[in-house]
PDB file of C-alpha atoms in Angstrom:
ATOM      1  CA  UNK A   1     115.403 274.243 183.684  1.00 52.00           C
ATOM      2  CA  UNK A   2     112.661 271.818 185.337  1.00 53.00           C
ATOM      3  CA  UNK A   3     113.185 275.104 188.837  1.00 50.00           C
ATOM      4  CA  UNK A   4     112.670 277.596 186.493  1.00 53.00           C
ATOM      5  CA  UNK A   5     109.185 275.887 184.863  1.00 56.00           C
ATOM      6  CA  UNK A   6     107.771 274.933 188.494  1.00 55.00           C
ATOM      7  CA  UNK A   7     108.356 278.900 189.650  1.00 54.00           C
ATOM      8  CA  UNK A   8     106.748 280.098 186.346  1.00 54.00           C
ATOM      9  CA  UNK A   9     104.181 282.220 187.001  1.00 53.00           C
ATOM     10  CA  UNK A  10     103.879 282.581 182.908  1.00 56.00           C
ATOM     11  CA  UNK A  11     102.996 278.827 182.352  1.00 57.00           C
ATOM     12  CA  UNK A  12     104.473 279.078 179.030  1.00 63.00           C
ATOM     13  CA  UNK A  13     103.690 276.595 176.951  1.00 71.00           C
ATOM     14  CA  UNK A  14     107.024 277.349 174.576  1.00 72.00           C
ATOM     15  CA  UNK A  15     108.756 276.544 178.021  1.00 72.00           C
ATOM     16  CA  UNK A  16     107.345 273.393 178.249  1.00 73.00           C
ATOM     17  CA  UNK A  17     108.150 272.655 175.058  1.00 72.00           C
ATOM     18  CA  UNK A  18     112.021 273.307 174.641  1.00 66.00           C
ATOM     19  CA  UNK A  19     112.364 271.211 177.959  1.00 68.00           C
ATOM     20  CA  UNK A  20     110.760 268.375 175.940  1.00 69.00           C
ATOM     21  CA  UNK A  21     112.785 268.496 173.401  1.00 63.00           C
ATOM     22  CA  UNK A  22     116.261 268.660 175.272  1.00 62.00           C
ATOM     23  CA  UNK A  23     114.604 265.464 177.494  1.00 60.00           C
ATOM     24  CA  UNK A  24     114.267 263.773 174.400  1.00 61.00           C
ATOM     25  CA  UNK A  25     118.005 264.821 173.445  1.00 49.00           C
ATOM     26  CA  UNK A  26     119.264 263.198 176.240  1.00 51.00           C
ATOM     27  CA  UNK A  27     117.561 260.013 175.819  1.00 52.00           C
ATOM     28  CA  UNK A  28     114.623 260.312 178.478  1.00 62.00           C
ATOM     29  CA  UNK A  29     111.459 259.963 175.921  1.00 66.00           C
ATOM     30  CA  UNK A  30     108.874 259.251 178.395  1.00 71.00           C
ATOM     31  CA  UNK A  31     109.747 262.618 180.041  1.00 74.00           C
ATOM     32  CA  UNK A  32     109.716 264.618 176.998  1.00 73.00           C
ATOM     33  CA  UNK A  33     106.429 262.943 176.093  1.00 78.00           C
ATOM     34  CA  UNK A  34     104.884 264.706 179.256  1.00 82.00           C
ATOM     35  CA  UNK A  35     106.432 268.569 178.899  1.00 74.00           C
ATOM     36  CA  UNK A  36     105.270 268.584 175.534  1.00 77.00           C
ATOM     37  CA  UNK A  37     101.615 266.986 176.736  1.00 83.00           C
ATOM     38  CA  UNK A  38     102.080 270.075 179.190  1.00 82.00           C
ATOM     39  CA  UNK A  39     102.883 272.754 176.359  1.00 79.00           C
ATOM     40  CA  UNK A  40      99.899 271.654 174.287  1.00 79.00           C
ATOM     41  CA  UNK A  41      97.296 271.973 177.433  1.00 78.00           C
ATOM     42  CA  UNK A  42      99.419 275.228 177.891  1.00 72.00           C
ATOM     43  CA  UNK A  43      97.993 276.560 174.200  1.00 72.00           C
ATOM     44  CA  UNK A  44     100.246 275.191 172.036  1.00 65.00           C
ATOM     45  CA  UNK A  45      99.344 274.513 169.006  1.00 68.00           C
ATOM     46  CA  UNK A  46     101.132 272.797 166.009  1.00 64.00           C
ATOM     47  CA  UNK A  47     101.592 269.769 163.990  1.00 62.00           C
ATOM     48  CA  UNK A  48     105.473 269.221 165.039  1.00 63.00           C
ATOM     49  CA  UNK A  49     104.232 268.816 168.561  1.00 64.00           C
ATOM     50  CA  UNK A  50     101.456 266.803 167.720  1.00 70.00           C
ATOM     51  CA  UNK A  51     104.250 264.677 165.852  1.00 63.00           C
ATOM     52  CA  UNK A  52     107.014 264.563 168.936  1.00 63.00           C
ATOM     53  CA  UNK A  53     103.849 263.351 171.364  1.00 66.00           C
ATOM     54  CA  UNK A  54     103.561 260.682 169.306  1.00 64.00           C
ATOM     55  CA  UNK A  55     107.042 259.825 168.441  1.00 51.00           C
ATOM     56  CA  UNK A  56     107.086 256.966 170.941  1.00 51.00           C
ATOM     57  CA  UNK A  57     104.934 255.754 168.327  1.00 50.00           C
ATOM     58  CA  UNK A  58     107.509 255.749 165.926  1.00 51.00           C
ATOM     59  CA  UNK A  59     110.002 253.619 167.491  1.00 48.00           C
ATOM     60  CA  UNK A  60     107.392 250.493 166.706  1.00 47.00           C
ATOM     61  CA  UNK A  61     106.530 251.986 163.208  1.00 51.00           C
ATOM     62  CA  UNK A  62     110.579 251.770 162.330  1.00 51.00           C
ATOM     63  CA  UNK A  63     110.888 247.989 163.300  1.00 49.00           C
ATOM     64  CA  UNK A  64     107.739 246.838 160.985  1.00 51.00           C
ATOM     65  CA  UNK A  65     109.521 249.448 158.100  1.00 54.00           C
ATOM     66  CA  UNK A  66     112.630 247.785 158.152  1.00 55.00           C
ATOM     67  CA  UNK A  67     111.058 244.229 157.613  1.00 55.00           C
ATOM     68  CA  UNK A  68     108.580 245.796 155.309  1.00 55.00           C
ATOM     69  CA  UNK A  69     111.619 246.594 153.331  1.00 55.00           C
ATOM     70  CA  UNK A  70     111.787 243.205 152.689  1.00 48.00           C
ATOM     71  CA  UNK A  71     108.946 242.800 150.328  1.00 46.00           C
ATOM     72  CA  UNK A  72     122.177 258.880 151.477  1.00 33.00           C
ATOM     73  CA  UNK A  73     124.657 260.478 154.029  1.00 35.00           C
ATOM     74  CA  UNK A  74     126.995 260.675 150.430  1.00 36.00           C
ATOM     75  CA  UNK A  75     127.163 263.724 148.155  1.00 40.00           C
ATOM     76  CA  UNK A  76     124.763 263.465 145.319  1.00 39.00           C
ATOM     77  CA  UNK A  77     124.728 265.270 142.109  1.00 47.00           C
ATOM     78  CA  UNK A  78     121.650 267.112 141.569  1.00 55.00           C
ATOM     79  CA  UNK A  79     118.581 265.866 140.497  1.00 62.00           C
ATOM     80  CA  UNK A  80     117.670 265.192 136.888  1.00 68.00           C
ATOM     81  CA  UNK A  81     113.639 264.167 135.704  1.00 65.00           C
ATOM     82  CA  UNK A  82     113.873 261.515 132.992  1.00 67.00           C
ATOM     83  CA  UNK A  83     111.163 261.051 130.419  1.00 66.00           C
ATOM     84  CA  UNK A  84     110.630 257.691 130.051  1.00 60.00           C
ATOM     85  CA  UNK A  85     110.829 256.366 126.221  1.00 69.00           C
ATOM     86  CA  UNK A  86     109.973 253.421 124.754  1.00 68.00           C
ATOM     87  CA  UNK A  87     113.114 250.750 124.379  1.00 67.00           C
ATOM     88  CA  UNK A  88     114.105 250.631 120.867  1.00 57.00           C
ATOM     89  CA  UNK A  89     116.015 247.370 121.075  1.00 53.00           C
ATOM     90  CA  UNK A  90     113.118 245.748 123.036  1.00 52.00           C
ATOM     91  CA  UNK A  91     111.123 244.620 120.163  1.00 57.00           C
ATOM     92  CA  UNK A  92     111.141 240.077 120.048  1.00 62.00           C
ATOM     93  CA  UNK A  93     108.467 238.085 119.818  1.00 69.00           C
ATOM     94  CA  UNK A  94     109.888 235.573 122.461  1.00 84.00           C
ATOM     95  CA  UNK A  95     109.667 235.062 125.739  1.00 87.00           C
ATOM     96  CA  UNK A  96     113.479 234.915 126.020  1.00 90.00           C
ATOM     97  CA  UNK A  97     114.508 237.373 124.227  1.00 90.00           C
ATOM     98  CA  UNK A  98     111.869 240.292 126.162  1.00 90.00           C
ATOM     99  CA  UNK A  99     113.036 238.553 129.385  1.00 94.00           C
ATOM    100  CA  UNK A 100     116.797 239.782 127.999  1.00 93.00           C
ATOM    101  CA  UNK A 101     115.401 243.308 127.585  1.00 92.00           C
ATOM    102  CA  UNK A 102     114.200 243.506 130.393  1.00 94.00           C
ATOM    103  CA  UNK A 103     117.448 242.101 132.580  1.00 94.00           C
ATOM    104  CA  UNK A 104     119.306 245.091 130.365  1.00 94.00           C
ATOM    105  CA  UNK A 105     117.362 248.045 131.361  1.00 93.00           C
ATOM    106  CA  UNK A 106     117.625 247.330 135.491  1.00 96.00           C
ATOM    107  CA  UNK A 107     119.451 249.286 137.535  1.00 96.00           C
ATOM    108  CA  UNK A 108     123.592 247.564 137.590  1.00 96.00           C
ATOM    109  CA  UNK A 109     125.677 249.199 140.139  1.00 97.00           C
ATOM    110  CA  UNK A 110     128.148 248.078 143.377  1.00 97.00           C
ATOM    111  CA  UNK A 111     127.395 250.441 145.795  1.00 97.00           C
ATOM    112  CA  UNK A 112     124.227 252.912 146.204  1.00 98.00           C
ATOM    113  CA  UNK A 113     123.598 256.080 148.926  1.00 97.00           C
ATOM    114  CA  UNK A 114     120.528 257.505 149.362  1.00 96.00           C
ATOM    115  CA  UNK A 115     118.549 259.943 150.986  1.00 96.00           C
ATOM    116  CA  UNK A 116     114.664 259.438 151.001  1.00 96.00           C
ATOM    117  CA  UNK A 117     111.958 262.290 153.108  1.00 95.00           C
ATOM    118  CA  UNK A 118     109.468 259.509 154.048  1.00 94.00           C
ATOM    119  CA  UNK A 119     106.070 259.003 155.577  1.00 92.00           C
ATOM    120  CA  UNK A 120     105.179 255.827 157.283  1.00 84.00           C
ATOM    121  CA  UNK A 121     101.787 254.672 158.651  1.00 86.00           C
ATOM    122  CA  UNK A 122     100.424 251.956 160.594  1.00 80.00           C
ATOM    123  CA  UNK A 123      96.898 251.331 160.623  1.00 81.00           C
ATOM    124  CA  UNK A 124      96.189 254.959 159.731  1.00 80.00           C
ATOM    125  CA  UNK A 125      99.178 256.198 162.405  1.00 81.00           C
ATOM    126  CA  UNK A 126     101.607 258.290 161.091  1.00 82.00           C
ATOM    127  CA  UNK A 127     104.808 259.051 161.218  1.00 84.00           C
ATOM    128  CA  UNK A 128     107.619 261.802 159.169  1.00 88.00           C
ATOM    129  CA  UNK A 129     110.545 260.025 158.921  1.00 91.00           C
ATOM    130  CA  UNK A 130     114.145 260.471 156.739  1.00 94.00           C
ATOM    131  CA  UNK A 131     115.949 256.876 155.924  1.00 95.00           C
ATOM    132  CA  UNK A 132     119.911 257.467 155.127  1.00 96.00           C
ATOM    133  CA  UNK A 133     119.946 254.610 153.547  1.00 97.00           C
ATOM    134  CA  UNK A 134     123.129 252.578 151.909  1.00 98.00           C
ATOM    135  CA  UNK A 135     123.721 249.383 149.573  1.00 98.00           C
ATOM    136  CA  UNK A 136     126.609 247.424 148.898  1.00 98.00           C
ATOM    137  CA  UNK A 137     124.973 244.823 146.538  1.00 97.00           C
ATOM    138  CA  UNK A 138     124.931 241.072 147.299  1.00 96.00           C
ATOM    139  CA  UNK A 139     126.365 241.922 150.249  1.00 97.00           C
ATOM    140  CA  UNK A 140     124.173 244.811 152.881  1.00 97.00           C
ATOM    141  CA  UNK A 141     121.528 247.421 153.190  1.00 97.00           C
ATOM    142  CA  UNK A 142     122.633 249.764 155.768  1.00 98.00           C
ATOM    143  CA  UNK A 143     119.366 252.434 157.090  1.00 96.00           C
ATOM    144  CA  UNK A 144     119.770 255.104 159.326  1.00 96.00           C
ATOM    145  CA  UNK A 145     116.571 256.611 160.528  1.00 92.00           C
ATOM    146  CA  UNK A 146     115.785 260.115 161.678  1.00 91.00           C
ATOM    147  CA  UNK A 147     112.508 261.539 163.094  1.00 81.00           C
ATOM    148  CA  UNK A 148     111.735 264.918 164.479  1.00 70.00           C
ATOM    149  CA  UNK A 149     114.862 267.231 165.606  1.00 72.00           C
ATOM    150  CA  UNK A 150     117.537 265.372 162.741  1.00 79.00           C
ATOM    151  CA  UNK A 151     117.663 262.710 165.938  1.00 84.00           C
ATOM    152  CA  UNK A 152     118.892 259.322 164.822  1.00 90.00           C
ATOM    153  CA  UNK A 153     115.825 256.915 166.750  1.00 89.00           C
ATOM    154  CA  UNK A 154     117.054 253.640 164.622  1.00 93.00           C
ATOM    155  CA  UNK A 155     119.804 251.693 163.068  1.00 96.00           C
ATOM    156  CA  UNK A 156     119.348 248.814 160.879  1.00 96.00           C
ATOM    157  CA  UNK A 157     121.605 246.698 158.324  1.00 97.00           C
ATOM    158  CA  UNK A 158     120.497 243.800 156.753  1.00 96.00           C
ATOM    159  CA  UNK A 159     122.303 240.763 154.919  1.00 97.00           C
ATOM    160  CA  UNK A 160     121.499 238.070 152.700  1.00 96.00           C
ATOM    161  CA  UNK A 161     121.997 235.711 156.656  1.00 96.00           C
ATOM    162  CA  UNK A 162     121.003 238.168 159.203  1.00 96.00           C
ATOM    163  CA  UNK A 163     118.567 240.777 160.204  1.00 95.00           C
ATOM    164  CA  UNK A 164     120.132 244.161 163.130  1.00 96.00           C
ATOM    165  CA  UNK A 165     118.099 246.359 164.074  1.00 94.00           C
ATOM    166  CA  UNK A 166     118.727 249.340 167.106  1.00 95.00           C
ATOM    167  CA  UNK A 167     116.198 251.205 168.708  1.00 92.00           C
ATOM    168  CA  UNK A 168     117.577 253.895 170.335  1.00 89.00           C
ATOM    169  CA  UNK A 169     114.387 255.311 171.246  1.00 82.00           C
ATOM    170  CA  UNK A 170     113.597 251.986 173.728  1.00 86.00           C
ATOM    171  CA  UNK A 171     117.560 251.458 174.177  1.00 90.00           C
ATOM    172  CA  UNK A 172     116.753 247.614 172.656  1.00 94.00           C
ATOM    173  CA  UNK A 173     118.576 245.658 169.738  1.00 95.00           C
ATOM    174  CA  UNK A 174     117.272 242.972 167.977  1.00 93.00           C
ATOM    175  CA  UNK A 175     119.469 240.309 166.071  1.00 95.00           C
ATOM    176  CA  UNK A 176     117.661 237.756 164.253  1.00 94.00           C
ATOM    177  CA  UNK A 177     118.245 235.790 161.102  1.00 95.00           C
ATOM    178  CA  UNK A 178     117.694 236.481 157.948  1.00 94.00           C
ATOM    179  CA  UNK A 179     114.134 234.477 158.563  1.00 91.00           C
ATOM    180  CA  UNK A 180     113.016 236.473 160.970  1.00 87.00           C
ATOM    181  CA  UNK A 181     111.819 238.655 157.959  1.00 82.00           C
ATOM    182  CA  UNK A 182     108.868 235.956 157.357  1.00 79.00           C
ATOM    183  CA  UNK A 183     106.831 237.504 160.148  1.00 74.00           C
ATOM    184  CA  UNK A 184     105.996 239.912 157.762  1.00 70.00           C
ATOM    185  CA  UNK A 185     106.556 238.576 154.205  1.00 72.00           C
ATOM    186  CA  UNK A 186     106.250 235.825 152.180  1.00 69.00           C
ATOM    187  CA  UNK A 187     108.819 232.808 152.300  1.00 74.00           C
ATOM    188  CA  UNK A 188     109.754 233.707 148.406  1.00 74.00           C
ATOM    189  CA  UNK A 189     110.810 236.706 149.527  1.00 81.00           C
ATOM    190  CA  UNK A 190     114.614 237.724 149.579  1.00 91.00           C
ATOM    191  CA  UNK A 191     117.752 240.068 150.576  1.00 94.00           C
ATOM    192  CA  UNK A 192     117.940 240.476 146.956  1.00 94.00           C
ATOM    193  CA  UNK A 193     113.762 241.021 146.691  1.00 93.00           C
ATOM    194  CA  UNK A 194     115.119 244.031 149.465  1.00 92.00           C
ATOM    195  CA  UNK A 195     117.777 245.029 146.881  1.00 95.00           C
ATOM    196  CA  UNK A 196     115.548 246.079 143.626  1.00 96.00           C
ATOM    197  CA  UNK A 197     112.577 247.337 145.256  1.00 94.00           C
ATOM    198  CA  UNK A 198     115.037 250.253 147.224  1.00 95.00           C
ATOM    199  CA  UNK A 199     116.201 250.766 143.087  1.00 95.00           C
ATOM    200  CA  UNK A 200     113.112 250.549 141.708  1.00 96.00           C
ATOM    201  CA  UNK A 201     114.023 247.120 139.629  1.00 97.00           C
ATOM    202  CA  UNK A 202     112.147 243.966 138.760  1.00 96.00           C
ATOM    203  CA  UNK A 203     112.717 241.379 141.417  1.00 94.00           C
ATOM    204  CA  UNK A 204     114.630 238.634 140.172  1.00 94.00           C
ATOM    205  CA  UNK A 205     112.453 236.246 140.583  1.00 93.00           C
ATOM    206  CA  UNK A 206     109.479 237.597 138.929  1.00 94.00           C
ATOM    207  CA  UNK A 207     112.010 237.125 135.266  1.00 94.00           C
ATOM    208  CA  UNK A 208     110.763 233.467 134.441  1.00 94.00           C
ATOM    209  CA  UNK A 209     109.616 231.980 131.189  1.00 93.00           C
ATOM    210  CA  UNK A 210     106.861 230.851 133.115  1.00 93.00           C
ATOM    211  CA  UNK A 211     105.346 234.418 133.641  1.00 94.00           C
ATOM    212  CA  UNK A 212     102.114 235.659 131.089  1.00 94.00           C
ATOM    213  CA  UNK A 213     102.873 238.094 129.345  1.00 94.00           C
ATOM    214  CA  UNK A 214     101.127 241.192 127.863  1.00 93.00           C
ATOM    215  CA  UNK A 215     100.883 243.892 126.206  1.00 90.00           C
ATOM    216  CA  UNK A 216      98.752 247.441 126.165  1.00 90.00           C
ATOM    217  CA  UNK A 217      98.673 251.101 125.665  1.00 87.00           C
ATOM    218  CA  UNK A 218     103.209 250.634 125.899  1.00 87.00           C
ATOM    219  CA  UNK A 219     103.473 249.043 129.101  1.00 92.00           C
ATOM    220  CA  UNK A 220     104.374 245.067 129.876  1.00 94.00           C
ATOM    221  CA  UNK A 221     102.710 243.121 132.282  1.00 96.00           C
ATOM    222  CA  UNK A 222     104.103 239.886 133.285  1.00 96.00           C
ATOM    223  CA  UNK A 223     101.813 237.774 136.043  1.00 96.00           C
ATOM    224  CA  UNK A 224     102.386 234.241 137.485  1.00 95.00           C
ATOM    225  CA  UNK A 225     102.513 232.406 141.393  1.00 93.00           C
ATOM    226  CA  UNK A 226     105.390 230.986 143.060  1.00 88.00           C
ATOM    227  CA  UNK A 227     104.493 228.216 144.472  1.00 85.00           C
ATOM    228  CA  UNK A 228     101.702 230.741 147.344  1.00 84.00           C
ATOM    229  CA  UNK A 229     103.026 233.656 145.835  1.00 89.00           C
ATOM    230  CA  UNK A 230     100.698 235.407 143.375  1.00 94.00           C
ATOM    231  CA  UNK A 231     102.548 237.981 141.408  1.00 95.00           C
ATOM    232  CA  UNK A 232     101.682 240.909 138.745  1.00 96.00           C
ATOM    233  CA  UNK A 233     104.586 242.944 137.517  1.00 96.00           C
ATOM    234  CA  UNK A 234     104.073 246.269 135.447  1.00 96.00           C
ATOM    235  CA  UNK A 235     107.020 248.086 133.260  1.00 95.00           C
ATOM    236  CA  UNK A 236     106.422 250.714 131.394  1.00 94.00           C
ATOM    237  CA  UNK A 237     107.353 251.539 127.558  1.00 91.00           C
ATOM    238  CA  UNK A 238     110.984 251.565 129.066  1.00 92.00           C
ATOM    239  CA  UNK A 239     110.890 248.293 130.567  1.00 93.00           C
ATOM    240  CA  UNK A 240     111.371 249.685 133.626  1.00 95.00           C
ATOM    241  CA  UNK A 241     109.029 248.626 136.678  1.00 96.00           C
ATOM    242  CA  UNK A 242     106.233 250.722 137.064  1.00 96.00           C
ATOM    243  CA  UNK A 243     104.188 248.281 139.999  1.00 97.00           C
ATOM    244  CA  UNK A 244     105.324 245.543 141.742  1.00 96.00           C
ATOM    245  CA  UNK A 245     102.179 242.977 142.988  1.00 95.00           C
ATOM    246  CA  UNK A 246     102.778 240.378 145.558  1.00 92.00           C
ATOM    247  CA  UNK A 247      99.698 238.544 147.054  1.00 92.00           C
ATOM    248  CA  UNK A 248      99.805 235.324 149.461  1.00 88.00           C
ATOM    249  CA  UNK A 249      96.554 234.900 150.143  1.00 84.00           C
ATOM    250  CA  UNK A 250      97.338 231.205 152.616  1.00 83.00           C
ATOM    251  CA  UNK A 251      99.566 234.031 154.779  1.00 81.00           C
ATOM    252  CA  UNK A 252      97.164 237.113 154.147  1.00 84.00           C
ATOM    253  CA  UNK A 253      99.793 239.062 152.972  1.00 86.00           C
ATOM    254  CA  UNK A 254      99.587 241.636 150.471  1.00 90.00           C
ATOM    255  CA  UNK A 255     101.757 243.979 148.879  1.00 90.00           C
ATOM    256  CA  UNK A 256     102.180 246.460 146.396  1.00 94.00           C
ATOM    257  CA  UNK A 257     105.004 248.635 145.334  1.00 95.00           C
ATOM    258  CA  UNK A 258     104.150 251.887 142.542  1.00 97.00           C
ATOM    259  CA  UNK A 259     107.281 253.792 141.459  1.00 96.00           C
ATOM    260  CA  UNK A 260     106.722 257.454 140.165  1.00 89.00           C
ATOM    261  CA  UNK A 261     108.980 260.093 138.828  1.00 90.00           C
ATOM    262  CA  UNK A 262     112.066 258.901 137.778  1.00 95.00           C
ATOM    263  CA  UNK A 263     115.107 260.578 137.535  1.00 94.00           C
ATOM    264  CA  UNK A 264     118.971 260.146 136.583  1.00 93.00           C
ATOM    265  CA  UNK A 265     121.742 259.500 139.432  1.00 94.00           C
ATOM    266  CA  UNK A 266     125.366 258.565 137.774  1.00 93.00           C
ATOM    267  CA  UNK A 267     124.747 258.015 134.697  1.00 93.00           C
ATOM    268  CA  UNK A 268     121.924 255.340 135.703  1.00 94.00           C
ATOM    269  CA  UNK A 269     118.174 255.987 135.928  1.00 94.00           C
ATOM    270  CA  UNK A 270     115.859 255.359 139.338  1.00 95.00           C
ATOM    271  CA  UNK A 271     112.494 256.532 141.025  1.00 96.00           C
ATOM    272  CA  UNK A 272     112.425 259.066 143.106  1.00 96.00           C
ATOM    273  CA  UNK A 273     108.688 258.176 144.522  1.00 96.00           C
ATOM    274  CA  UNK A 274     108.623 254.365 145.727  1.00 96.00           C
ATOM    275  CA  UNK A 275     104.976 253.910 147.288  1.00 96.00           C
ATOM    276  CA  UNK A 276     104.441 251.068 149.222  1.00 92.00           C
ATOM    277  CA  UNK A 277     101.346 249.608 150.600  1.00 91.00           C
ATOM    278  CA  UNK A 278     101.341 246.406 152.482  1.00 87.00           C
ATOM    279  CA  UNK A 279      98.995 244.151 154.239  1.00 85.00           C
ATOM    280  CA  UNK A 280      99.764 241.843 157.041  1.00 80.00           C
ATOM    281  CA  UNK A 281      97.117 239.991 158.369  1.00 80.00           C
ATOM    282  CA  UNK A 282      95.510 242.890 160.744  1.00 81.00           C
ATOM    283  CA  UNK A 283      98.086 245.600 160.302  1.00 81.00           C
ATOM    284  CA  UNK A 284      97.334 247.849 157.143  1.00 86.00           C
ATOM    285  CA  UNK A 285     101.026 249.716 156.698  1.00 85.00           C
ATOM    286  CA  UNK A 286     102.239 252.344 153.855  1.00 91.00           C
ATOM    287  CA  UNK A 287     105.142 253.556 153.561  1.00 92.00           C
ATOM    288  CA  UNK A 288     105.622 256.550 150.972  1.00 95.00           C
ATOM    289  CA  UNK A 289     109.349 256.979 150.111  1.00 95.00           C
ATOM    290  CA  UNK A 290     110.961 259.919 147.742  1.00 96.00           C
ATOM    291  CA  UNK A 291     114.961 260.155 146.937  1.00 96.00           C
ATOM    292  CA  UNK A 292     116.445 263.924 147.813  1.00 95.00           C
ATOM    293  CA  UNK A 293     119.485 262.789 147.313  1.00 95.00           C
ATOM    294  CA  UNK A 294     120.491 259.493 145.429  1.00 96.00           C
ATOM    295  CA  UNK A 295     124.102 258.310 143.949  1.00 95.00           C
ATOM    296  CA  UNK A 296     126.178 255.544 142.904  1.00 97.00           C
ATOM    297  CA  UNK A 297     129.554 254.182 142.673  1.00 97.00           C
ATOM    298  CA  UNK A 298     130.553 255.984 145.792  1.00 93.00           C
ATOM    299  CA  UNK A 299     132.842 254.819 148.766  1.00 92.00           C
ATOM    300  CA  UNK A 300     131.103 254.617 151.965  1.00 93.00           C
ATOM    301  CA  UNK A 301     131.021 252.756 155.665  1.00 95.00           C
ATOM    302  CA  UNK A 302     128.867 250.804 157.421  1.00 96.00           C
ATOM    303  CA  UNK A 303     128.587 251.846 161.187  1.00 96.00           C
ATOM    304  CA  UNK A 304     126.651 249.472 163.026  1.00 95.00           C
ATOM    305  CA  UNK A 305     127.364 248.839 166.675  1.00 95.00           C
ATOM    306  CA  UNK A 306     125.207 247.877 169.756  1.00 94.00           C
ATOM    307  CA  UNK A 307     125.459 250.616 172.734  1.00 93.00           C
ATOM    308  CA  UNK A 308     126.657 249.867 176.377  1.00 93.00           C
ATOM    309  CA  UNK A 309     123.459 248.854 178.346  1.00 93.00           C
ATOM    310  CA  UNK A 310     120.790 248.061 175.286  1.00 94.00           C
ATOM    311  CA  UNK A 311     118.681 244.840 176.350  1.00 93.00           C
ATOM    312  CA  UNK A 312     117.945 242.647 173.757  1.00 93.00           C
ATOM    313  CA  UNK A 313     114.310 243.079 171.768  1.00 85.00           C
ATOM    314  CA  UNK A 314     112.020 240.788 170.851  1.00 72.00           C
TER     315      UNK A 314
END
C-alpha cells in the first residue's frame, strides 16, 4: 500500500485516508495521523477525517473521563420514555419520612449493562466516543471506550479499593488505589458516588437529616455541606434526581450532573441523558452521555488484562 501511494500520480486523498485507517487499526497511531493529514492536504474534507486526526487527543480525554465519573454489551430491551409523575406516597412533613420516600424511589439493582453515545470535551477539545458500561453493585464498574471505526481505545475497571486503566492508543496502563481519584475529585467522593451518578441515583451521603429541604414548583431541593464539600440535590416530583451539584472551593473543584429524558429498562426508571460539567482547577470538562441501550439483572463478565509490552503510565 505504501509503495502504491508513493507511485500514485493522482495523489488521491482518499487512498491516504484509507491507509491511515489501516495503520490505526494496526496500532501505529503516529503514522496513521500523518497519512490522515496528507489526505486533508490533498483536499479531503469531512468532520470524520478531522476527528481521526484528533484521535491521539482522545487518549488523554479517556483517562480524565474515567476519573471524572467518580464525582453495554448485553442485549437490551427497547427504550420506553417515561413521564415523570408525582410520588403520591411521599406526602409527609417529617425529614426522616421525606428521606425514606426519596430512597424508596432510587434504582435498586444487582447488575447493570449500558451502552452510551458520549461526547467528551476538555477545555473545548471534543471527541465522540461510545461507552460500554457494566456494573456489579458495590463491587466493580467496568468501562470499555471505543472511538473512530469502533476500535477500543481504552478499558477501565473501578472497584471500591482501586482503579485500573488500559490505554490502547499509547500502549500504557494505570494501576492505582482508589485514592488516585482525589486528583480529580473531592475526598468526600467514594465508589458509591460513581455508581449513583451512572444510574441517576441520589448520592447516598447527600440524603442525611442535616440537609435543608426546600419545595418549589413540585421539585424538592436538598442542600448542605460535608466538610469542605457544599452540595445541592434537586429532585423532581417523582423523587428522581434531576440535578446534583458538588462544590469544593478550597480545592477549586465543582461538579454539576444533570439528568434528562427518563426511560424504563427492566421495570426500572433511569435517565437516558446524563450531562456532566466539571471544573478541576484549570481544566473544564464536559461529558454528555446518552444511553442507547440499558438493562438490569443480566449475567455478565468483566474482562481485564494488561497486554504484554504495555508500560506503566503516570
